Coordinates of C-alpha atoms in Angstrom, one line a residue:
X1 CA 40.7 5.6 39.2
X2 CA 42.0 3.3 42.2
X3 CA 43.9 0.4 41.9
X4 CA 40.9 -1.5 42.1
X5 CA 39.6 -0.9 38.7
X6 CA 42.6 -2.2 37.3
X7 CA 42.2 -5.6 38.8
X8 CA 40.0 -8.4 38.2
X9 CA 37.1 -9.0 40.6
X10 CA 39.5 -11.9 42.2
X11 CA 41.9 -9.4 43.3
X12 CA 44.6 -10.8 40.3
X13 CA 45.8 -8.5 37.6
X14 CA 44.0 -8.8 34.6
X15 CA 45.9 -9.6 31.0
X16 CA 45.0 -6.3 29.8
X17 CA 46.8 -4.4 32.7
X18 CA 50.0 -6.4 32.1
X19 CA 50.1 -5.8 28.3
X20 CA 48.8 -1.7 28.8
X21 CA 51.4 -1.4 31.6
X22 CA 54.5 0.0 29.6
X23 CA 53.0 0.6 26.1
X24 CA 51.6 3.9 27.2
X25 CA 53.0 6.1 29.8
X26 CA 49.4 7.3 30.9
X27 CA 48.6 3.5 31.9
X28 CA 51.6 3.4 34.4
X29 CA 50.5 7.3 35.4
X30 CA 47.1 5.9 36.3
X31 CA 48.5 3.3 38.0
X32 CA 50.9 5.7 40.3
X33 CA 47.3 8.1 40.8
X34 CA 45.4 4.9 41.9
X35 CA 48.5 3.9 44.3
X36 CA 48.4 7.5 45.8
X37 CA 45.1 7.4 46.8
X38 CA 45.3 4.1 48.1
X39 CA 48.3 4.7 50.1
X40 CA 47.2 8.0 51.5
X41 CA 44.6 5.6 53.7
X42 CA 47.5 3.0 54.5
X43 CA 49.2 5.7 55.8
X44 CA 46.5 6.1 58.9
X45 CA 46.8 2.3 59.2
X46 CA 48.3 1.2 63.0
X47 CA 51.8 1.4 62.7
X48 CA 54.0 -2.1 63.3
X49 CA 57.4 -0.5 63.0
X50 CA 59.6 1.4 60.7
X51 CA 63.1 -0.5 59.6
X52 CA 65.5 0.5 57.0
X53 CA 64.3 -2.7 54.7
X54 CA 61.2 -4.5 55.2
X55 CA 61.9 -8.0 53.8
X56 CA 58.6 -10.2 52.4
X57 CA 59.1 -13.6 52.6
X58 CA 61.4 -16.3 54.9
X59 CA 62.5 -18.4 52.5
X60 CA 66.1 -18.3 50.8
X61 CA 66.0 -15.3 49.1
X62 CA 64.2 -13.4 51.9
X63 CA 66.4 -14.7 55.1
X64 CA 69.5 -14.3 52.6
X65 CA 68.4 -10.8 51.9
X66 CA 68.0 -9.9 55.5
X67 CA 71.2 -11.3 56.5
X68 CA 72.7 -9.4 54.2
X69 CA 71.0 -6.0 55.2
X70 CA 71.7 -6.4 58.9
X71 CA 75.7 -7.0 58.2
X72 CA 75.6 -4.1 56.3
X73 CA 74.3 -2.0 59.5
X74 CA 70.6 -1.6 58.3
X75 CA 67.9 -2.2 60.4
X76 CA 65.4 -4.9 59.3
X77 CA 62.4 -7.0 59.6
X78 CA 61.2 -10.3 57.6
X79 CA 57.5 -10.6 57.1
X80 CA 56.2 -14.0 56.5
X81 CA 52.9 -15.4 55.6
X82 CA 53.2 -18.6 57.1
X83 CA 52.8 -20.2 60.6
X84 CA 56.5 -21.2 59.5
X85 CA 59.6 -19.9 58.3
X86 CA 61.6 -21.4 55.3
X87 CA 58.9 -21.4 52.7
X88 CA 59.9 -23.7 49.9
X89 CA 63.3 -23.9 50.6
X90 CA 62.5 -25.6 53.8
X91 CA 61.1 -28.4 51.9
X92 CA 63.5 -28.9 49.1
X93 CA 66.5 -30.8 48.6
X94 CA 68.4 -27.7 49.0
X95 CA 71.0 -28.2 45.8
X96 CA 72.7 -24.7 45.0
X97 CA 73.8 -24.0 41.8
X98 CA 76.6 -21.4 41.9
X99 CA 79.5 -21.5 39.8
X100 CA 83.1 -20.8 41.3
X101 CA 82.2 -20.6 44.8
X102 CA 84.4 -21.4 47.3
X103 CA 83.2 -24.6 48.0
X104 CA 83.6 -26.4 44.8
X105 CA 87.1 -24.7 44.0
X106 CA 88.3 -26.2 47.0
X107 CA 87.1 -29.5 45.7
X108 CA 89.0 -28.8 42.6
X109 CA 86.3 -28.7 40.1
X110 CA 87.8 -27.2 37.2
X111 CA 85.3 -24.3 36.7
X112 CA 86.5 -20.7 35.4
X113 CA 84.3 -17.5 35.2
X114 CA 84.6 -18.1 31.4
X115 CA 83.3 -21.5 31.3
X116 CA 80.5 -20.7 33.7
X117 CA 79.2 -17.5 31.6
X118 CA 79.7 -19.7 28.5
X119 CA 77.5 -22.4 29.7
X120 CA 75.2 -20.0 31.2
X121 CA 74.5 -18.1 27.7
X122 CA 74.2 -21.0 26.2
X123 CA 71.6 -22.7 28.3
X124 CA 69.4 -19.3 29.0
X125 CA 69.9 -18.0 25.3
X126 CA 68.5 -14.3 24.6
X127 CA 65.4 -14.7 27.3
X128 CA 67.5 -13.1 29.9
X129 CA 69.8 -9.9 29.7
X130 CA 73.5 -10.7 29.6
X131 CA 73.8 -7.8 32.4
X132 CA 71.5 -9.9 34.7
X133 CA 73.4 -13.1 33.9
X134 CA 76.6 -11.4 34.7
X135 CA 75.4 -10.3 38.2
X136 CA 74.6 -13.9 39.3
X137 CA 77.7 -15.2 38.1
X138 CA 79.7 -12.3 39.5
X139 CA 78.3 -12.1 43.0
X140 CA 77.2 -15.6 43.5
X141 CA 80.3 -16.9 44.9
X142 CA 80.7 -13.9 47.3
X143 CA 77.2 -14.3 48.6
X144 CA 77.7 -18.0 49.6
X145 CA 81.3 -16.8 51.5
X146 CA 79.0 -14.6 53.1
X147 CA 76.6 -16.8 54.3
X148 CA 79.0 -18.9 55.6
X149 CA 80.8 -16.1 57.3
X150 CA 77.7 -15.1 59.1
X151 CA 75.7 -18.5 59.9
X152 CA 76.5 -21.7 60.9
X153 CA 76.0 -23.2 57.5
X154 CA 78.5 -25.0 55.6
X155 CA 78.1 -27.1 52.0
X156 CA 79.3 -29.8 50.4
X157 CA 79.9 -30.4 46.8
X158 CA 77.3 -32.9 45.1
X159 CA 80.0 -34.5 43.1
X160 CA 79.1 -36.3 40.0
X161 CA 75.6 -34.4 39.7
X162 CA 76.4 -33.1 36.2
X163 CA 75.2 -30.0 34.8
X164 CA 71.9 -30.5 32.9
X165 CA 73.4 -29.8 29.9
X166 CA 77.1 -30.7 30.2
X167 CA 77.8 -31.0 26.3
X168 CA 77.1 -27.5 26.0
X169 CA 80.2 -24.9 26.0
X170 CA 81.5 -24.3 29.3
X171 CA 79.3 -27.7 31.1
X172 CA 80.7 -29.8 33.8
X173 CA 79.9 -33.4 33.5
X174 CA 81.1 -33.9 37.3
X175 CA 78.8 -30.8 38.1
X176 CA 78.9 -27.4 40.1
X177 CA 75.9 -28.3 42.7
X178 CA 76.5 -27.8 46.4
X179 CA 74.1 -28.9 49.3
X180 CA 74.1 -27.8 52.9
X181 CA 75.9 -29.9 55.4
X182 CA 74.2 -31.4 58.4
X183 CA 73.1 -29.2 61.2
X184 CA 72.1 -29.8 64.6
X185 CA 68.3 -28.6 64.9
X186 CA 68.8 -28.0 68.9
X187 CA 71.0 -24.7 67.9
X188 CA 67.2 -23.4 67.1
X189 CA 65.8 -23.9 70.5
X190 CA 62.2 -23.5 70.6
X191 CA 62.1 -22.2 67.0
X192 CA 63.0 -25.5 65.2
X193 CA 58.9 -26.1 66.0
X194 CA 58.3 -23.3 63.4
X195 CA 60.7 -24.8 60.7
X196 CA 58.5 -25.2 57.6
X197 CA 58.6 -29.6 57.3
X198 CA 60.2 -30.9 54.8
X199 CA 58.6 -32.2 51.4
X200 CA 59.2 -35.9 51.8
X201 CA 60.4 -37.2 55.5
X202 CA 64.1 -38.6 55.7
X203 CA 64.0 -42.3 56.5
X204 CA 64.2 -42.7 60.8
X205 CA 67.5 -43.0 62.4
X206 CA 69.6 -41.8 59.1
X207 CA 70.8 -38.7 58.1
X208 CA 70.6 -38.4 54.3
X209 CA 71.9 -35.6 51.7
X210 CA 70.4 -35.1 48.6
X211 CA 73.5 -36.6 47.1
X212 CA 72.5 -39.9 48.7
X213 CA 69.5 -40.7 47.2
X214 CA 71.1 -41.5 43.9
X215 CA 72.8 -44.6 45.7
X216 CA 70.0 -45.5 48.0
X217 CA 67.8 -46.2 45.1
X218 CA 70.4 -48.7 44.0
X219 CA 71.2 -50.1 47.7
X220 CA 69.5 -53.6 46.8
X221 CA 71.9 -54.2 44.0
X222 CA 75.1 -52.0 44.0
X223 CA 77.7 -52.5 46.7
X224 CA 78.5 -48.5 47.0
X225 CA 74.8 -48.2 47.2
X226 CA 74.7 -50.5 50.4
X227 CA 77.8 -48.7 51.7
X228 CA 76.2 -45.3 51.3
X229 CA 72.8 -46.6 53.0
X230 CA 75.1 -48.0 56.1
X231 CA 76.9 -44.5 56.2
X232 CA 73.7 -42.5 56.5
X233 CA 72.6 -44.7 59.5
X234 CA 75.7 -44.5 61.2
X235 CA 75.4 -40.6 60.7
X236 CA 72.0 -40.9 62.3
X237 CA 73.2 -43.3 65.2
X238 CA 76.1 -40.6 65.8
X239 CA 74.1 -37.9 65.9
X240 CA 71.5 -39.7 68.3
X241 CA 74.4 -40.4 70.5
X242 CA 75.6 -37.0 70.8
X243 CA 71.9 -35.9 71.7
X244 CA 71.5 -34.1 68.3
X245 CA 68.6 -33.1 65.9
X246 CA 70.1 -33.6 62.6
X247 CA 69.2 -31.6 59.5
X248 CA 70.2 -31.8 56.0
X249 CA 68.9 -30.6 52.7
X250 CA 66.4 -27.7 52.9
X251 CA 65.9 -28.1 56.5
X252 CA 69.4 -27.3 57.2
X253 CA 69.6 -24.3 54.4
X254 CA 66.4 -22.9 56.3
X255 CA 67.7 -23.4 60.0
X256 CA 71.4 -21.8 59.2
X257 CA 69.8 -19.1 57.7
X258 CA 67.4 -18.7 60.3
X259 CA 70.0 -18.9 62.9
X260 CA 72.0 -16.0 61.1
X261 CA 69.1 -13.8 61.3
X262 CA 68.7 -14.6 65.2
X263 CA 72.8 -13.4 65.7
X264 CA 72.2 -10.8 63.6
X265 CA 69.3 -9.5 65.7
X266 CA 66.5 -9.5 62.8
X267 CA 62.9 -10.3 63.9
X268 CA 60.9 -12.9 61.5
X269 CA 57.4 -12.0 62.0
X270 CA 55.6 -15.1 61.4
X271 CA 51.6 -15.0 60.5
X272 CA 52.2 -11.8 59.1
X273 CA 50.7 -12.0 54.9
X274 CA 51.6 -8.9 52.8
X275 CA 48.2 -7.3 51.5
X276 CA 50.0 -4.7 49.4
X277 CA 52.9 -2.2 49.2
X278 CA 53.1 1.3 50.4
X279 CA 54.1 4.1 48.5
X280 CA 55.3 7.6 49.7
X281 CA 56.8 10.4 47.5
X282 CA 56.6 8.0 44.5
X283 CA 58.8 5.4 46.0
X284 CA 58.0 2.0 47.9
X285 CA 58.2 3.0 51.6
X286 CA 56.8 -0.4 53.1
X287 CA 54.5 -3.2 53.2
X288 CA 50.5 -3.5 54.1
X289 CA 50.1 -6.7 56.3
X290 CA 47.6 -8.4 58.1
X291 CA 48.5 -8.9 61.6
X292 CA 46.7 -10.1 64.5
X293 CA 43.5 -10.3 62.4
X294 CA 43.8 -6.6 61.3
X295 CA 45.4 -4.7 58.8
X296 CA 48.8 -2.9 59.6
X297 CA 51.7 -0.8 58.3
X298 CA 55.2 -1.5 58.5
X299 CA 57.5 1.5 57.2
X300 CA 60.8 0.9 55.0
X301 CA 63.1 3.7 55.1
X302 CA 65.2 2.5 52.1
X303 CA 63.2 -0.2 50.5
X304 CA 61.5 -3.5 50.2
X305 CA 62.6 -6.8 49.3
X306 CA 59.8 -9.1 48.0
X307 CA 61.0 -12.8 48.3
X308 CA 57.7 -14.0 48.7
X309 CA 57.6 -17.1 46.6
X310 CA 55.7 -17.9 43.2
X311 CA 52.3 -18.2 42.4
X312 CA 52.0 -22.0 42.2
X313 CA 49.0 -22.2 44.6
X314 CA 46.8 -19.4 43.0
X315 CA 44.5 -21.3 40.8
X316 CA 43.3 -18.0 38.7
X317 CA 46.6 -17.1 38.0
X318 CA 47.9 -20.5 36.9
X319 CA 44.7 -20.5 34.4
X320 CA 45.4 -16.7 33.2
X321 CA 49.1 -17.2 32.3
X322 CA 50.2 -21.2 31.9
X323 CA 49.4 -23.8 29.6
X324 CA 46.4 -26.2 30.4
X325 CA 45.5 -28.7 31.9
X326 CA 47.3 -26.8 35.0
X327 CA 46.3 -26.6 39.0
X328 CA 46.9 -26.2 42.0
X329 CA 47.3 -30.3 42.9
X330 CA 50.6 -31.1 41.3
X331 CA 53.1 -28.6 43.0
X332 CA 55.1 -29.4 45.7
X333 CA 55.9 -25.5 46.6
X334 CA 54.7 -24.4 50.0
X335 CA 51.1 -23.8 50.2
X336 CA 51.2 -19.9 51.3
X337 CA 52.8 -19.4 47.7
X338 CA 49.8 -17.7 45.9
X339 CA 51.5 -14.8 44.2
X340 CA 51.1 -12.3 46.9
X341 CA 54.0 -10.1 46.4
X342 CA 53.7 -10.6 42.5
X343 CA 50.5 -9.2 42.3
X344 CA 51.5 -6.3 44.7
X345 CA 54.2 -5.2 42.5
X346 CA 52.3 -5.6 39.3
X347 CA 49.6 -3.0 41.0
X348 CA 52.3 -0.5 40.8
X349 CA 52.8 -1.1 37.3
X350 CA 55.8 -3.5 37.5
X351 CA 56.5 -5.7 34.5
X352 CA 56.0 -9.4 34.7
X353 CA 58.1 -12.1 33.1
X354 CA 58.2 -16.0 32.2
X355 CA 54.7 -16.0 34.0
X356 CA 53.9 -19.1 31.4
X357 CA 56.6 -21.6 32.8
X358 CA 57.6 -23.3 36.3
X359 CA 60.3 -25.2 37.8
X360 CA 58.9 -28.4 36.1
X361 CA 59.1 -31.9 36.7
X362 CA 57.3 -35.1 36.3
X363 CA 55.3 -35.8 39.3
X364 CA 52.9 -38.9 40.4
X365 CA 49.7 -37.6 41.9
X366 CA 49.7 -39.7 44.9
X367 CA 47.2 -39.4 47.8
X368 CA 47.9 -36.7 49.9
X369 CA 50.6 -34.9 47.8
X370 CA 52.2 -35.4 44.5
X371 CA 55.6 -36.9 44.0
X372 CA 58.1 -35.5 42.1
X373 CA 59.7 -38.2 40.2
X374 CA 63.2 -38.0 39.7
X375 CA 65.3 -41.3 39.8
X376 CA 62.4 -43.6 39.1
X377 CA 61.7 -42.6 35.3
X378 CA 65.4 -42.6 34.7
X379 CA 66.4 -46.1 36.0
X380 CA 67.1 -48.8 33.4
X381 CA 64.1 -51.0 32.9
X382 CA 61.3 -48.4 32.4
X383 CA 60.0 -45.8 29.9
X384 CA 57.5 -42.9 29.5
X385 CA 54.4 -43.3 27.2
X386 CA 51.8 -41.3 25.9
X387 CA 47.8 -41.7 25.6
X388 CA 48.5 -43.5 22.0
X389 CA 51.0 -45.9 23.9
X390 CA 54.0 -44.5 22.4
X391 CA 57.4 -43.2 23.8
X392 CA 57.8 -39.4 23.2
X393 CA 60.8 -37.9 25.1
X394 CA 64.2 -38.7 26.6
X395 CA 62.9 -40.2 29.8
X396 CA 66.5 -39.5 31.5
X397 CA 66.6 -35.8 30.4
X398 CA 66.4 -32.7 32.6
X399 CA 63.0 -32.8 34.3
X400 CA 62.3 -29.4 33.0
X401 CA 62.5 -30.4 29.7
X402 CA 60.4 -33.4 30.2
X403 CA 57.3 -31.5 31.4
X404 CA 58.0 -29.1 28.0
X405 CA 57.5 -31.8 26.0
X406 CA 54.7 -33.0 27.5
X407 CA 53.1 -29.6 27.1
X408 CA 54.5 -29.1 23.4
X409 CA 53.3 -32.5 22.0
X410 CA 49.8 -32.5 24.1
X411 CA 47.4 -30.8 21.3
X412 CA 48.3 -32.8 18.7
X413 CA 49.4 -36.1 20.7
X414 CA 48.0 -35.9 24.2
X415 CA 50.7 -36.5 27.0
X416 CA 49.0 -35.2 30.0
X417 CA 49.0 -37.8 31.8
X418 CA 51.6 -39.9 30.7
X419 CA 52.4 -43.1 31.8
X420 CA 55.6 -44.4 33.3
X421 CA 55.5 -48.2 32.8
X422 CA 58.2 -50.7 34.6
X423 CA 58.2 -54.1 35.1
X424 CA 58.8 -56.6 38.2
X425 CA 62.6 -57.1 37.6
X426 CA 62.9 -53.4 38.0
X427 CA 61.0 -53.2 41.3
X428 CA 62.9 -55.9 42.4
X429 CA 66.4 -54.1 42.3
X430 CA 65.1 -50.2 42.9
X431 CA 63.6 -48.1 45.8
X432 CA 60.6 -46.4 44.6
X433 CA 60.0 -43.1 46.3
X434 CA 60.1 -45.0 49.9
X435 CA 58.8 -48.2 48.7
X436 CA 62.0 -50.8 49.2
X437 CA 62.6 -53.2 46.3
X438 CA 60.0 -56.3 46.0
X439 CA 57.6 -54.6 48.9
X440 CA 53.9 -54.2 47.5
X441 CA 52.9 -50.5 46.9
X442 CA 50.1 -48.9 49.0
X443 CA 46.7 -49.7 48.1
X444 CA 45.9 -46.2 48.2
X445 CA 48.1 -45.5 45.1
X446 CA 45.9 -48.1 43.2
X447 CA 42.6 -46.9 44.7
X448 CA 43.6 -43.2 43.6
X449 CA 44.5 -44.5 39.9
X450 CA 47.9 -43.2 40.5
X451 CA 49.5 -46.9 39.9
X452 CA 48.1 -49.6 37.9
X453 CA 48.9 -53.5 38.2
X454 CA 48.6 -56.4 35.5
X455 CA 50.1 -59.8 34.4
X456 CA 50.4 -58.5 30.7
X457 CA 51.4 -55.4 28.8
X458 CA 47.8 -56.2 26.9
X459 CA 45.6 -56.1 30.6
X460 CA 47.9 -53.2 31.6
X461 CA 47.0 -51.1 28.5
X462 CA 43.5 -51.7 29.1
X463 CA 43.9 -50.6 32.8
X464 CA 45.4 -47.2 32.0
X465 CA 43.3 -46.8 28.6
X466 CA 46.0 -46.9 26.0
X467 CA 45.7 -49.0 22.7
X468 CA 47.5 -52.5 23.5
X469 CA 49.0 -53.0 20.6
X470 CA 50.6 -49.8 20.5
X471 CA 52.1 -50.4 24.1
X472 CA 53.4 -53.8 22.9
X473 CA 54.9 -52.4 19.9
X474 CA 56.6 -49.6 21.8
X475 CA 57.7 -52.1 24.4
X476 CA 59.2 -54.3 21.8
X477 CA 60.9 -51.7 20.1
X478 CA 62.5 -50.4 23.4
X479 CA 63.7 -53.6 24.7
X480 CA 65.6 -54.5 21.4
X481 CA 67.1 -51.1 21.2
X482 CA 68.2 -51.2 25.0
X483 CA 69.6 -54.8 24.4
X484 CA 72.2 -52.9 22.3
X485 CA 72.5 -50.1 24.5
X486 CA 71.1 -47.4 22.2
X487 CA 68.1 -45.2 21.9
X488 CA 68.0 -43.5 18.1
X489 CA 64.5 -42.3 18.7
X490 CA 64.8 -40.3 21.8
X491 CA 68.8 -40.3 22.4
X492 CA 68.6 -41.4 26.1
X493 CA 72.0 -41.8 27.3
X494 CA 73.7 -39.6 25.1
X495 CA 74.5 -37.3 27.9
X496 CA 76.5 -37.8 30.7
X497 CA 73.4 -35.9 32.6
X498 CA 71.3 -39.3 31.6
X499 CA 73.3 -41.2 33.6
X500 CA 73.1 -39.8 37.3
X501 CA 70.1 -41.6 38.6
X502 CA 71.1 -44.9 36.6
X503 CA 72.4 -48.4 37.5
X504 CA 76.2 -48.6 36.8
X505 CA 75.8 -52.3 36.9
X506 CA 73.6 -52.5 33.8
X507 CA 75.4 -52.6 30.3
X508 CA 76.0 -51.6 27.4
X509 CA 74.4 -48.7 28.6
X510 CA 73.1 -47.8 32.4
X511 CA 70.2 -46.0 31.4
X512 CA 68.5 -48.9 29.3
X513 CA 67.1 -52.2 30.2
X514 CA 64.6 -54.2 28.6
X515 CA 61.1 -54.8 30.4
X516 CA 60.2 -58.8 30.4
X517 CA 59.3 -59.9 33.9
X518 CA 55.7 -59.5 34.9
X519 CA 53.9 -58.2 36.5
X520 CA 53.7 -55.2 34.9
X521 CA 53.3 -51.6 36.9
X522 CA 52.1 -48.0 35.5
X523 CA 52.4 -44.9 37.1
X524 CA 50.2 -41.7 36.1
X525 CA 52.7 -38.7 35.2
X526 CA 51.4 -35.4 35.3
X527 CA 53.1 -32.0 34.9
X528 CA 54.6 -31.3 38.4
X529 CA 56.7 -28.4 39.5
X530 CA 58.9 -27.1 42.5
X531 CA 57.2 -24.1 41.7
X532 CA 56.5 -21.5 39.5
X533 CA 59.4 -19.1 37.7
X534 CA 57.6 -15.9 36.8
X535 CA 56.9 -12.8 38.4
X536 CA 58.3 -9.4 38.5
X537 CA 60.9 -8.4 36.1
X538 CA 64.2 -7.1 37.6
X539 CA 67.4 -5.9 36.4
X540 CA 70.8 -6.7 37.4
X541 CA 70.5 -5.1 40.8
X542 CA 67.4 -6.9 41.6
X543 CA 65.5 -3.9 41.2
X544 CA 61.9 -4.0 40.0
X545 CA 61.0 -2.6 36.6
X546 CA 58.2 -1.3 34.8
X547 CA 57.4 -2.4 30.9
X548 CA 59.2 0.4 29.9
X549 CA 62.4 -0.2 31.6
X550 CA 62.4 2.4 34.5
X551 CA 62.9 1.4 37.9
X552 CA 60.4 1.2 40.4
X553 CA 62.2 3.1 43.2
X554 CA 62.4 1.3 46.6
X555 CA 61.2 -1.9 45.1
X556 CA 63.4 -5.1 45.0
X557 CA 62.4 -9.0 44.3
X558 CA 64.3 -12.3 44.4
X559 CA 63.4 -15.7 44.3
X560 CA 60.4 -17.5 42.8
X561 CA 58.8 -13.7 43.3
X562 CA 60.7 -12.7 40.4
X563 CA 61.1 -13.4 37.0
X564 CA 64.2 -16.3 37.0
X565 CA 67.5 -15.5 35.4
X566 CA 67.6 -19.2 34.0
X567 CA 65.3 -17.9 31.7
X568 CA 62.7 -20.8 30.4
X569 CA 65.8 -23.5 31.4
X570 CA 67.5 -25.2 34.1
X571 CA 71.3 -25.0 34.2
X572 CA 72.1 -27.6 37.3
X573 CA 70.7 -28.7 40.5
X574 CA 70.2 -25.7 42.8
X575 CA 69.3 -23.3 39.7
X576 CA 66.2 -22.2 42.0
X577 CA 67.8 -21.7 44.9
X578 CA 71.2 -20.3 43.9
X579 CA 70.1 -17.3 42.2
X580 CA 67.4 -16.7 44.7
X581 CA 70.0 -16.2 47.7
X582 CA 72.1 -14.5 45.2
X583 CA 69.8 -11.8 44.2
X584 CA 68.5 -11.5 47.8
X585 CA 72.2 -10.6 48.5
X586 CA 72.4 -7.9 45.4
X587 CA 69.2 -6.4 46.7
X588 CA 70.3 -5.7 50.1
X589 CA 73.8 -4.5 48.9
X590 CA 72.3 -2.2 46.4
X591 CA 70.2 -0.7 49.2
X592 CA 72.9 -0.2 51.7
X593 CA 75.1 1.2 48.8
X594 CA 77.9 -1.5 48.8
X595 CA 77.2 -3.4 46.1

């Protein structure tokens, strides 16, 4: 039997194989036989090079792994499918959640290992082995210090950005998240042109950090918001006068890691997609790739680290593993993320985990690309309704929870799509995406059906197809409660997290304000995501496991190609990138024997 016999016609792993891979030793054995036959052929391919470690993917996980490997004295190459480097990390806000790291400790954050362990355990629950949680917490701070010592990256505490469940044991209402500091893109030279562009451009002439967006949304009505906007402009002006090309957020993170690799002499091969893993003597010993239009082999003496991202742009995999409705149009993950590394590992009998889940968040399907909706659904004066015109969730809750709820209720009370309802008072006060207060939304938003506008709630209800009386009743109830500063229905405002993207001038509760000034607006809300969070199952050393718990020798995984250490939850801003970098670091250290 060859590996083709246990895949579907589109090349993706079948459910039957996933379920059978570990329930019977014979199934795993058959996979090994198929791999051996296949790899005998792969060994005859043109050899592009032999390295101690081959890293697949140039996102945060892959580049951190490669930098770590190089600094352990190992030769390494990074293989990247895209014509750019940085993956989804480069597109992101680059929040990083790592408890007890040196940046937050220097800022006086009252974190301790005991608090962090209690909090992570409470958030993750039984979905992830305690050993993996402990590995993340133990090695995360060292990883960050290592990255700062071996690259130009520096980081800032995102003060006030609460852990997502600060009321749980060990949670911190003032937050643990950090983000990259400003970096001059000129340091990359010609390589800057090959940096994957951001998901959303920073306003021209400004230098903006992720932590600034909270205040920029309020710049028209809040003194600190106006001051932060002025500061962002001043940073941009100063950078321009120095002749710099200022990078922040994911652009800074990816650029800084790439500069570290360049200094360490690690090559990054762009346009080199993984097509399979190469096995020799029962261990993963290289990668089969496409290079210059043809297949080729890159050998690995000591192991392969898969950091190739999730499968958010693979429609067949999403249909197979995730709840419907689902597709590839609502994600903001890098378009090259089609699960290549996950499928390659699965063909070798790797166990998969969390394939039904993603780093969810409500999104507005705007023309061109979806908009991942953060502040807009949380600011006072807005509410979410389902197809029946009724509220169904705490709009200000963690974004992953909102989408989980959308799916949980959808079968009995359709909530996909949902609708974000706001009024003109809201529009007069707050930035919406990149549209300034009072300014009209682009016609294309209305033409596409992503946005609707009407001079009465009844007319708005007709436009979006929900019962008018139900919508009026919902808004009336919401308004009465908002005036009292309470939400007994869904507890919006009860958590410190709920108050991050809100307006402190609104009393008695910064989360809640009535809708009263026409015209009214409705925005289509769908289950967006930053990427999928399911993939190859790994242990505390980032080694890929089979269903029976045995290790696939020579194969490691980190980032969204692996099942997330966060399980089905989300501890705080940066719960994607923080663990991705940490387990990339752990993988390289384990291979080097220095863990």
